[in-house]
Tab-separated table of C-alpha atoms in Angstrom:
chain	number	residue	atom	x	y	z
A	29	MET	CA	-10.298	-12.693	5.552
A	30	PHE	CA	-8.606	-9.397	4.753
A	31	THR	CA	-5.930	-9.694	2.071
A	32	GLN	CA	-3.764	-7.107	0.329
A	33	TYR	CA	-3.940	-8.886	-3.021
A	34	LYS	CA	-6.922	-9.772	-5.168
A	35	PHE	CA	-7.069	-12.341	-7.934
A	36	TRP	CA	-8.968	-12.617	-11.203
A	37	GLU	CA	-9.101	-14.959	-14.156
A	38	PRO	CA	-8.731	-13.309	-17.546
A	39	TYR	CA	-10.489	-14.930	-20.505
A	40	ALA	CA	-8.114	-17.179	-22.424
A	41	SER	CA	-8.681	-17.725	-26.127
A	42	PRO	CA	-7.309	-20.808	-27.880
A	43	TYR	CA	-5.846	-18.296	-30.349
A	44	ASP	CA	-3.796	-16.354	-27.758
A	45	PRO	CA	-0.173	-16.490	-28.945
A	46	CYS	CA	1.473	-16.515	-25.473
A	47	PRO	CA	0.796	-19.347	-22.989
A	48	PRO	CA	-2.110	-17.997	-20.884
A	49	MET	CA	-1.632	-16.836	-17.319
A	50	THR	CA	-4.798	-18.267	-15.896
A	51	VAL	CA	-4.769	-16.191	-12.704
A	52	LYS	CA	-3.666	-12.577	-12.404
A	53	SER	CA	-3.422	-10.475	-9.267
A	54	TYR	CA	-3.338	-6.851	-8.236
A	55	SER	CA	-2.373	-5.011	-5.090
A	56	THR	CA	-4.993	-3.526	-2.744
A	57	PRO	CA	-2.876	-1.935	0.008
A	58	PRO	CA	-4.234	-0.811	3.413
A	59	GLN	CA	-4.726	2.892	2.625
A	60	LEU	CA	-7.664	1.904	0.406
A	61	TYR	CA	-9.558	0.678	3.483
A	62	ILE	CA	-8.656	3.384	5.986
A	63	ASN	CA	-10.598	6.544	5.414
A	64	PHE	CA	-8.873	8.435	8.213
A	65	GLN	CA	-6.231	6.886	10.437
A	66	PRO	CA	-7.545	6.478	13.997
A	67	PRO	CA	-5.223	7.632	16.802
A	68	GLY	CA	-3.182	5.147	18.797
A	69	LEU	CA	-2.493	2.501	16.122
A	70	ALA	CA	0.196	-0.047	17.044
A	71	GLN	CA	3.706	1.032	16.043
A	72	PHE	CA	6.923	-0.665	14.990
A	73	GLU	CA	10.075	0.020	17.001
A	74	PRO	CA	12.135	2.795	15.296
A	75	ARG	CA	14.578	0.505	13.487
A	76	ALA	CA	11.839	-1.898	12.374
A	77	ALA	CA	9.758	1.106	11.269
A	78	LEU	CA	12.604	2.321	9.054
A	79	TYR	CA	12.969	-1.103	7.440
A	80	HIS	CA	9.222	-1.500	6.944
A	81	GLY	CA	8.900	1.990	5.449
A	82	THR	CA	6.156	2.936	7.907
A	83	LEU	CA	5.791	3.560	11.627
A	84	TRP	CA	2.371	1.876	11.792
A	85	LYS	CA	1.940	-1.881	11.558
A	86	GLU	CA	-1.483	-1.612	9.949
A	87	LEU	CA	-0.130	0.512	7.105
A	88	PHE	CA	2.522	-2.004	6.123
A	89	SER	CA	2.009	-3.445	2.665
A	90	PRO	CA	4.259	-6.374	1.709
A	91	TYR	CA	5.467	-6.727	-1.869
A	92	PRO	CA	5.534	-8.979	-3.808
A	93	GLY	CA	2.269	-10.581	-2.769
A	94	PRO	CA	1.459	-14.266	-2.533
A	95	ASN	CA	1.743	-16.234	-5.762
A	96	LYS	CA	-1.651	-17.768	-5.484
A	97	ARG	CA	-4.959	-17.396	-3.721
A	98	GLY	CA	-4.965	-18.484	-0.115
A	99	ASP	CA	-1.246	-17.969	0.492
A	100	VAL	CA	-0.723	-15.784	3.504
A	101	ASP	CA	0.503	-12.361	2.463
A	102	GLU	CA	2.150	-11.093	5.657
B	7	MET	CA	13.851	28.055	2.611
B	8	TRP	CA	15.304	24.564	2.653
B	9	TYR	CA	18.220	22.959	4.474
B	10	TYR	CA	20.124	20.007	3.081
B	11	GLU	CA	21.051	17.195	5.445
B	12	LYS	CA	24.080	15.123	4.519
B	13	LYS	CA	22.428	11.729	4.886
B	14	LEU	CA	19.973	9.540	2.995
B	15	GLU	CA	16.481	9.031	4.389
B	16	TYR	CA	17.073	5.266	4.127
B	17	PRO	CA	20.309	3.229	3.869
B	18	VAL	CA	20.452	2.453	0.136
B	19	LYS	CA	22.481	-0.577	-0.889
B	20	VAL	CA	23.153	-2.092	-4.297
B	21	THR	CA	24.728	-5.554	-4.708
B	22	GLU	CA	25.661	-5.743	-8.367
B	23	CYS	CA	27.133	-3.427	-10.974
B	24	ASN	CA	24.111	-3.605	-13.259
B	25	PRO	CA	23.461	-0.613	-15.528
B	26	ARG	CA	20.457	-2.412	-17.041
B	27	LEU	CA	18.559	-1.792	-13.792
B	28	ALA	CA	19.608	1.869	-13.880
B	29	LYS	CA	17.822	2.171	-17.215
B	30	PHE	CA	14.552	1.117	-15.555
B	31	LEU	CA	15.113	3.120	-12.371
B	32	ILE	CA	15.541	6.373	-14.280
B	33	GLU	CA	11.747	6.197	-14.723
B	34	GLN	CA	11.396	7.186	-11.053
B	35	TYR	CA	14.006	9.925	-11.467
B	36	GLY	CA	12.700	11.875	-14.452
B	37	GLY	CA	9.493	10.049	-15.416
B	38	ALA	CA	5.841	11.130	-15.238
B	39	ASP	CA	5.192	9.517	-11.843
B	40	GLY	CA	8.751	9.892	-10.604
B	41	GLU	CA	10.079	11.598	-7.523
B	42	LEU	CA	11.035	14.870	-9.249
B	43	ALA	CA	7.525	15.229	-10.639
B	44	ALA	CA	6.085	14.421	-7.209
B	45	ALA	CA	8.192	16.966	-5.327
B	46	LEU	CA	7.478	19.742	-7.818
B	47	ARG	CA	3.770	18.882	-8.052
B	48	TYR	CA	3.131	19.126	-4.297
B	49	LEU	CA	5.347	22.087	-3.576
B	50	ASN	CA	3.744	24.031	-6.408
B	51	GLN	CA	0.181	23.221	-5.349
B	52	ARG	CA	0.840	24.668	-1.885
B	53	TYR	CA	0.320	28.234	-3.045
B	54	SER	CA	-3.338	27.846	-3.943
B	55	ILE	CA	-4.629	25.228	-1.502
B	56	PRO	CA	-6.496	25.944	1.783
B	57	ASP	CA	-4.201	26.616	4.759
B	58	LYS	CA	-5.272	23.437	6.560
B	59	VAL	CA	-3.358	21.192	4.149
B	60	ILE	CA	-0.383	23.401	3.173
B	61	GLY	CA	1.755	21.824	5.914
B	62	LEU	CA	1.087	18.352	4.544
B	63	LEU	CA	1.929	19.321	0.947
B	64	THR	CA	5.121	21.014	2.150
B	65	ASP	CA	6.246	17.999	4.155
B	66	ILE	CA	5.402	15.333	1.575
B	67	GLY	CA	6.961	17.506	-1.159
B	68	THR	CA	10.098	17.768	0.936
B	69	GLU	CA	10.212	14.019	1.564
B	70	GLU	CA	9.984	13.447	-2.204
B	71	PHE	CA	13.325	15.215	-2.611
B	72	ALA	CA	14.810	12.719	-0.147
B	73	HIS	CA	13.397	9.938	-2.338
B	74	LEU	CA	14.836	11.588	-5.449
B	75	GLU	CA	18.245	11.444	-3.761
B	76	MET	CA	17.728	7.747	-2.976
B	77	ILE	CA	16.895	6.986	-6.622
B	78	ALA	CA	19.894	9.048	-7.742
B	79	THR	CA	22.072	7.054	-5.337
B	80	MET	CA	20.815	3.757	-6.781
B	81	ILE	CA	21.440	4.905	-10.356
B	82	TYR	CA	24.838	6.348	-9.402
B	83	LYS	CA	25.924	3.082	-7.785
B	84	LEU	CA	24.609	0.948	-10.659
B	85	THR	CA	26.461	2.929	-13.335
B	86	LYS	CA	29.428	4.573	-11.575
B	87	ASP	CA	32.159	2.320	-12.950
B	88	ALA	CA	30.319	0.918	-15.942
B	89	THR	CA	32.347	1.012	-19.159
B	90	PRO	CA	30.905	2.403	-22.418
B	91	GLU	CA	30.533	-1.217	-23.566
B	92	GLN	CA	28.546	-2.137	-20.463
B	93	MET	CA	26.380	0.947	-20.882
B	94	GLU	CA	25.668	-0.037	-24.479
B	95	GLU	CA	24.845	-3.632	-23.548
B	96	ALA	CA	22.429	-2.320	-20.942
B	97	GLY	CA	20.552	-0.347	-23.587
B	98	LEU	CA	22.126	2.882	-22.389
B	99	GLY	CA	24.230	3.495	-25.506
B	100	ALA	CA	22.132	6.454	-26.570
B	101	HIS	CA	22.260	7.849	-23.036
B	102	TYR	CA	26.016	7.449	-22.950
B	103	ALA	CA	26.465	9.196	-26.300
B	104	SER	CA	24.777	12.303	-24.936
B	105	HIS	CA	25.528	12.211	-21.194
B	106	ASP	CA	28.458	9.857	-20.475
B	107	ASN	CA	27.595	8.405	-17.045
B	108	ALA	CA	25.815	11.581	-15.914
B	109	LEU	CA	22.303	11.362	-14.546
B	110	PHE	CA	19.654	13.189	-16.519
B	111	TYR	CA	15.993	13.899	-15.874
B	112	HIS	CA	14.376	11.635	-18.408
B	113	ASN	CA	12.200	8.543	-18.254
B	114	ALA	CA	13.138	4.914	-18.956
B	115	ALA	CA	12.441	5.447	-22.670
B	116	GLY	CA	14.693	8.539	-22.793
B	117	ALA	CA	11.979	11.230	-23.005
B	118	PRO	CA	13.115	14.308	-21.054
B	119	TRP	CA	11.152	15.419	-17.985
B	120	THR	CA	8.411	17.896	-18.787
B	121	ALA	CA	6.191	20.147	-16.674
B	122	THR	CA	3.188	18.590	-18.423
B	123	TYR	CA	3.675	15.623	-16.045
B	124	ILE	CA	2.276	17.698	-13.205
B	125	GLN	CA	-1.059	19.429	-12.852
B	126	ALA	CA	-2.172	22.394	-10.812
B	127	LYS	CA	-5.863	22.864	-11.401
B	128	GLY	CA	-6.331	25.281	-8.511
B	129	ASP	CA	-9.336	23.298	-7.303
B	130	PRO	CA	-8.297	21.705	-3.982
B	131	ILE	CA	-10.252	18.476	-4.457
B	132	ALA	CA	-9.103	18.041	-8.068
B	133	ASP	CA	-5.497	18.667	-7.028
B	134	LEU	CA	-5.597	16.262	-4.068
B	135	TYR	CA	-7.227	13.552	-6.196
B	136	GLU	CA	-4.411	14.053	-8.697
B	137	ASP	CA	-1.941	13.609	-5.815
B	138	ILE	CA	-3.604	10.387	-4.639
B	139	ALA	CA	-3.524	9.054	-8.204
B	140	ALA	CA	0.143	10.064	-8.524
B	141	GLU	CA	1.024	8.130	-5.358
B	142	GLU	CA	-0.814	5.012	-6.584
B	143	LYS	CA	0.886	5.249	-9.992
B	144	ALA	CA	4.292	5.630	-8.360
B	145	ARG	CA	3.487	2.613	-6.141
B	146	ALA	CA	2.661	0.587	-9.250
B	147	THR	CA	5.843	1.748	-11.004
B	148	TYR	CA	7.910	0.545	-8.044
B	149	GLN	CA	6.138	-2.822	-8.274
B	150	TRP	CA	7.026	-3.204	-11.944
B	151	ILE	CA	10.655	-2.222	-11.332
B	152	ILE	CA	10.919	-4.702	-8.436
B	153	ASN	CA	9.515	-7.368	-10.806
B	154	LEU	CA	12.298	-6.580	-13.294
B	155	SER	CA	15.102	-6.510	-10.707
B	156	ASP	CA	16.850	-9.476	-9.137
B	157	ASP	CA	19.118	-7.429	-6.865
B	158	PRO	CA	17.929	-8.102	-3.281
B	159	ASP	CA	19.593	-5.023	-1.774
B	160	LEU	CA	18.203	-2.742	-4.462
B	161	ASN	CA	14.751	-4.290	-4.037
B	162	ASP	CA	14.930	-3.606	-0.310
B	163	GLY	CA	15.246	0.139	-1.028
B	164	LEU	CA	12.528	-0.040	-3.695
B	165	LYS	CA	10.112	-1.753	-1.283
B	166	TYR	CA	10.746	1.052	1.188
B	167	LEU	CA	9.909	3.638	-1.477
B	168	ARG	CA	6.785	1.688	-2.464
B	169	GLU	CA	5.609	1.694	1.151
B	170	ARG	CA	6.137	5.469	1.360
B	171	GLU	CA	3.686	5.871	-1.538
B	172	VAL	CA	1.122	3.924	0.515
B	173	VAL	CA	1.540	6.265	3.490
B	174	HIS	CA	1.507	9.416	1.337
B	175	SER	CA	-1.651	8.215	-0.396
B	176	LEU	CA	-3.368	7.790	2.980
B	177	ARG	CA	-2.333	11.285	4.105
B	178	PHE	CA	-3.706	12.838	0.906
B	179	ARG	CA	-6.940	10.889	1.406
B	180	GLU	CA	-7.112	12.366	4.922
B	181	ALA	CA	-6.465	15.832	3.481
B	182	VAL	CA	-9.547	15.368	1.276
B	183	GLU	CA	-11.571	14.395	4.360
B	184	ILE	CA	-10.325	17.503	6.179
B	185	LEU	CA	-11.381	19.763	3.305
B	186	LYS	CA	-14.761	18.051	3.057
B	187	GLU	CA	-15.285	19.233	6.659
B	188	GLU	CA	-17.994	16.676	7.343
B	189	LYS	CA	-15.753	14.258	9.216
B	190	ASP	CA	-17.257	14.828	12.645
B	191	LYS	CA	-20.698	15.868	11.476
B	192	LYS	CA	-21.889	12.811	9.626
B	193	VAL	CA	-20.920	9.174	9.782
B	194	ILE	CA	-20.450	7.667	6.359
B	195	PHE	CA	-21.061	3.882	6.054
C	148	MET	CA	39.217	11.455	-0.629
C	149	ASN	CA	39.986	7.777	-0.236
C	150	LYS	CA	39.787	7.086	3.445
C	151	VAL	CA	37.491	4.186	4.198
C	152	LEU	CA	34.757	5.019	6.677
C	153	PRO	CA	34.724	2.936	9.868
C	154	SER	CA	31.788	0.628	10.565
C	155	GLU	CA	30.835	3.002	13.378
C	156	TYR	CA	29.883	5.587	10.732
C	157	TYR	CA	27.260	3.252	9.275
C	158	LYS	CA	26.021	2.179	12.694
C	159	LEU	CA	25.560	5.713	14.015
C	160	LEU	CA	24.048	6.841	10.736
C	161	GLU	CA	21.525	3.998	10.852
C	162	GLU	CA	20.524	4.996	14.385
C	163	ILE	CA	19.916	8.542	13.180
C	164	GLN	CA	18.009	7.296	10.143
C	165	ALA	CA	15.723	5.211	12.382
C	166	VAL	CA	14.970	8.052	14.804
C	167	ASP	CA	14.549	10.597	12.002
C	168	PHE	CA	12.242	8.223	10.156
C	169	VAL	CA	9.916	8.124	13.166
C	170	LEU	CA	9.960	11.932	13.014
C	171	VAL	CA	9.093	11.942	9.292
C	172	GLU	CA	6.167	9.609	9.940
C	173	LEU	CA	4.933	11.571	12.950
C	174	THR	CA	5.244	14.856	11.038
C	175	LEU	CA	2.987	13.659	8.216
C	176	TYR	CA	0.590	12.092	10.727
C	177	LEU	CA	0.381	15.287	12.782
C	178	ASP	CA	-0.243	17.327	9.631
C	179	THR	CA	-3.626	15.571	9.465
C	180	HIS	CA	-4.052	14.847	13.215
C	181	PRO	CA	-3.002	18.128	14.888
C	182	GLN	CA	-4.898	17.315	18.121
C	183	ASP	CA	-3.173	13.996	18.946
C	184	TYR	CA	-1.482	14.827	22.252
C	185	ASP	CA	0.304	11.475	22.630
C	186	ALA	CA	1.766	11.714	19.128
C	187	ILE	CA	3.060	15.228	19.847
C	188	GLU	CA	4.652	14.015	23.056
C	189	GLN	CA	6.336	11.196	21.154
C	190	PHE	CA	7.387	13.667	18.470
C	191	ASN	CA	9.100	15.967	20.978
C	192	LEU	CA	10.816	13.030	22.668
C	193	PHE	CA	12.233	11.761	19.362
C	194	SER	CA	13.179	15.281	18.314
C	195	LYS	CA	15.363	15.536	21.430
C	196	GLN	CA	16.848	12.080	20.784
C	197	SER	CA	17.644	13.016	17.174
C	198	LYS	CA	19.465	16.173	18.227
C	199	GLU	CA	21.564	14.232	20.755
C	200	LEU	CA	22.503	11.558	18.222
C	201	LYS	CA	23.529	14.207	15.695
C	202	VAL	CA	25.810	16.006	18.153
C	203	LYS	CA	27.546	12.656	18.708
C	204	PHE	CA	27.751	11.907	14.968
C	205	GLU	CA	29.020	15.337	13.989
C	206	LYS	CA	31.836	15.213	16.551
C	207	LYS	CA	33.202	12.149	14.744
C	208	PHE	CA	32.210	12.603	11.134
C	209	GLY	CA	31.697	16.313	10.565
C	210	PRO	CA	28.645	18.471	9.893
C	211	LEU	CA	25.356	16.985	8.719
C	212	MET	CA	23.888	20.349	7.756
C	213	GLN	CA	25.210	23.696	6.706
C	214	TYR	CA	24.116	27.290	6.291
C	215	GLY	CA	24.970	27.439	9.979
C	216	ARG	CA	22.802	24.552	11.190
C	217	SER	CA	26.054	22.762	12.208
C	218	TYR	CA	29.311	24.162	13.627
C	219	SER	CA	32.507	23.977	11.571
C	220	ASN	CA	36.030	22.944	12.507
C	221	TYR	CA	39.079	24.607	10.948
C	222	PRO	CA	39.534	24.356	8.015
C	223	TRP	CA	35.959	24.321	6.673
C	224	ASP	CA	34.937	20.666	6.997
C	225	TRP	CA	31.645	20.435	5.083
C	226	ASP	CA	33.117	18.136	2.432
C	227	ASN	CA	35.571	16.161	4.547
C	228	THR	CA	33.470	12.992	4.654
C	229	PRO	CA	32.025	11.464	1.482
C	230	TRP	CA	28.530	12.411	0.303
C	231	PRO	CA	25.494	10.233	0.974
C	232	TRP	CA	25.361	8.672	-2.501
C	233	GLN	CA	29.081	7.812	-2.319
C	234	VAL	CA	29.180	5.887	0.962
């Protein structure tokens, strides 16, 4: 399933001074997967486009992402 | 030449008087990956890039000035009526001592804006890759500022600006494809 | 300058911002897709809509642009309404 966030597990040492964050995530927004936008992509209505920050639904990247793996991010 | 339009690109709202957030936001005003750097980077690169992508650099560069005005509006609203005591509590004491409540082109740590933030290598691919990287870095900066902010209205404007970086990044990627000129000749993948 | 702007100001402005945002997006898209006929048609349609909305807005709230891009009343009314960062 396509997701806009990826997760990884940093090594945690018993000597780390801060309580470890066992899972970290980073953003992988849609532009990374679209080499060249094809014509005719589905659009938001003008007002919704303004509030999404893009005219095209497929370019919308929500932030913040899901807190954990498997949460839906849209 | 340029014309100014007396409106913001996006309706900016701020809920709380919170100069602490202004201290972070100034990063996108006068910082390395901020909107001033972006506007000046793209508009300056126009003069030595192939004609096919000059329009894009002009238009994205112009939009960056609209974003600069949005950031200025956020900072203005967050600090407009802040007292010297509030400025000091927010970590803006040093800023206040030099600038009162005036905006200034510096980053969140107080380092003034410098032309070394922007590159113009003269090589179209190198310059466009720099632009893509700049958009991704600005996107990340917006993420970190959103993580630090608990003002829902302010975050709404910041999410808009983050999304614009996504779209700009895609357009610069397309500009690279256009200059590669192999788009219709060879299918990659 | 302490007159409070009516809610209509914000409503009309938001309409303009929405239409102009579509134009920003289509402009950048067309910069890399100059052959997309449908997008150009949509662009011209929204361009017309934007101009109409601005005529309506400027009649009530004064000029949006200067250097002659908007007409002026007497006296010069460029700074009659507050500036974008103030509203």
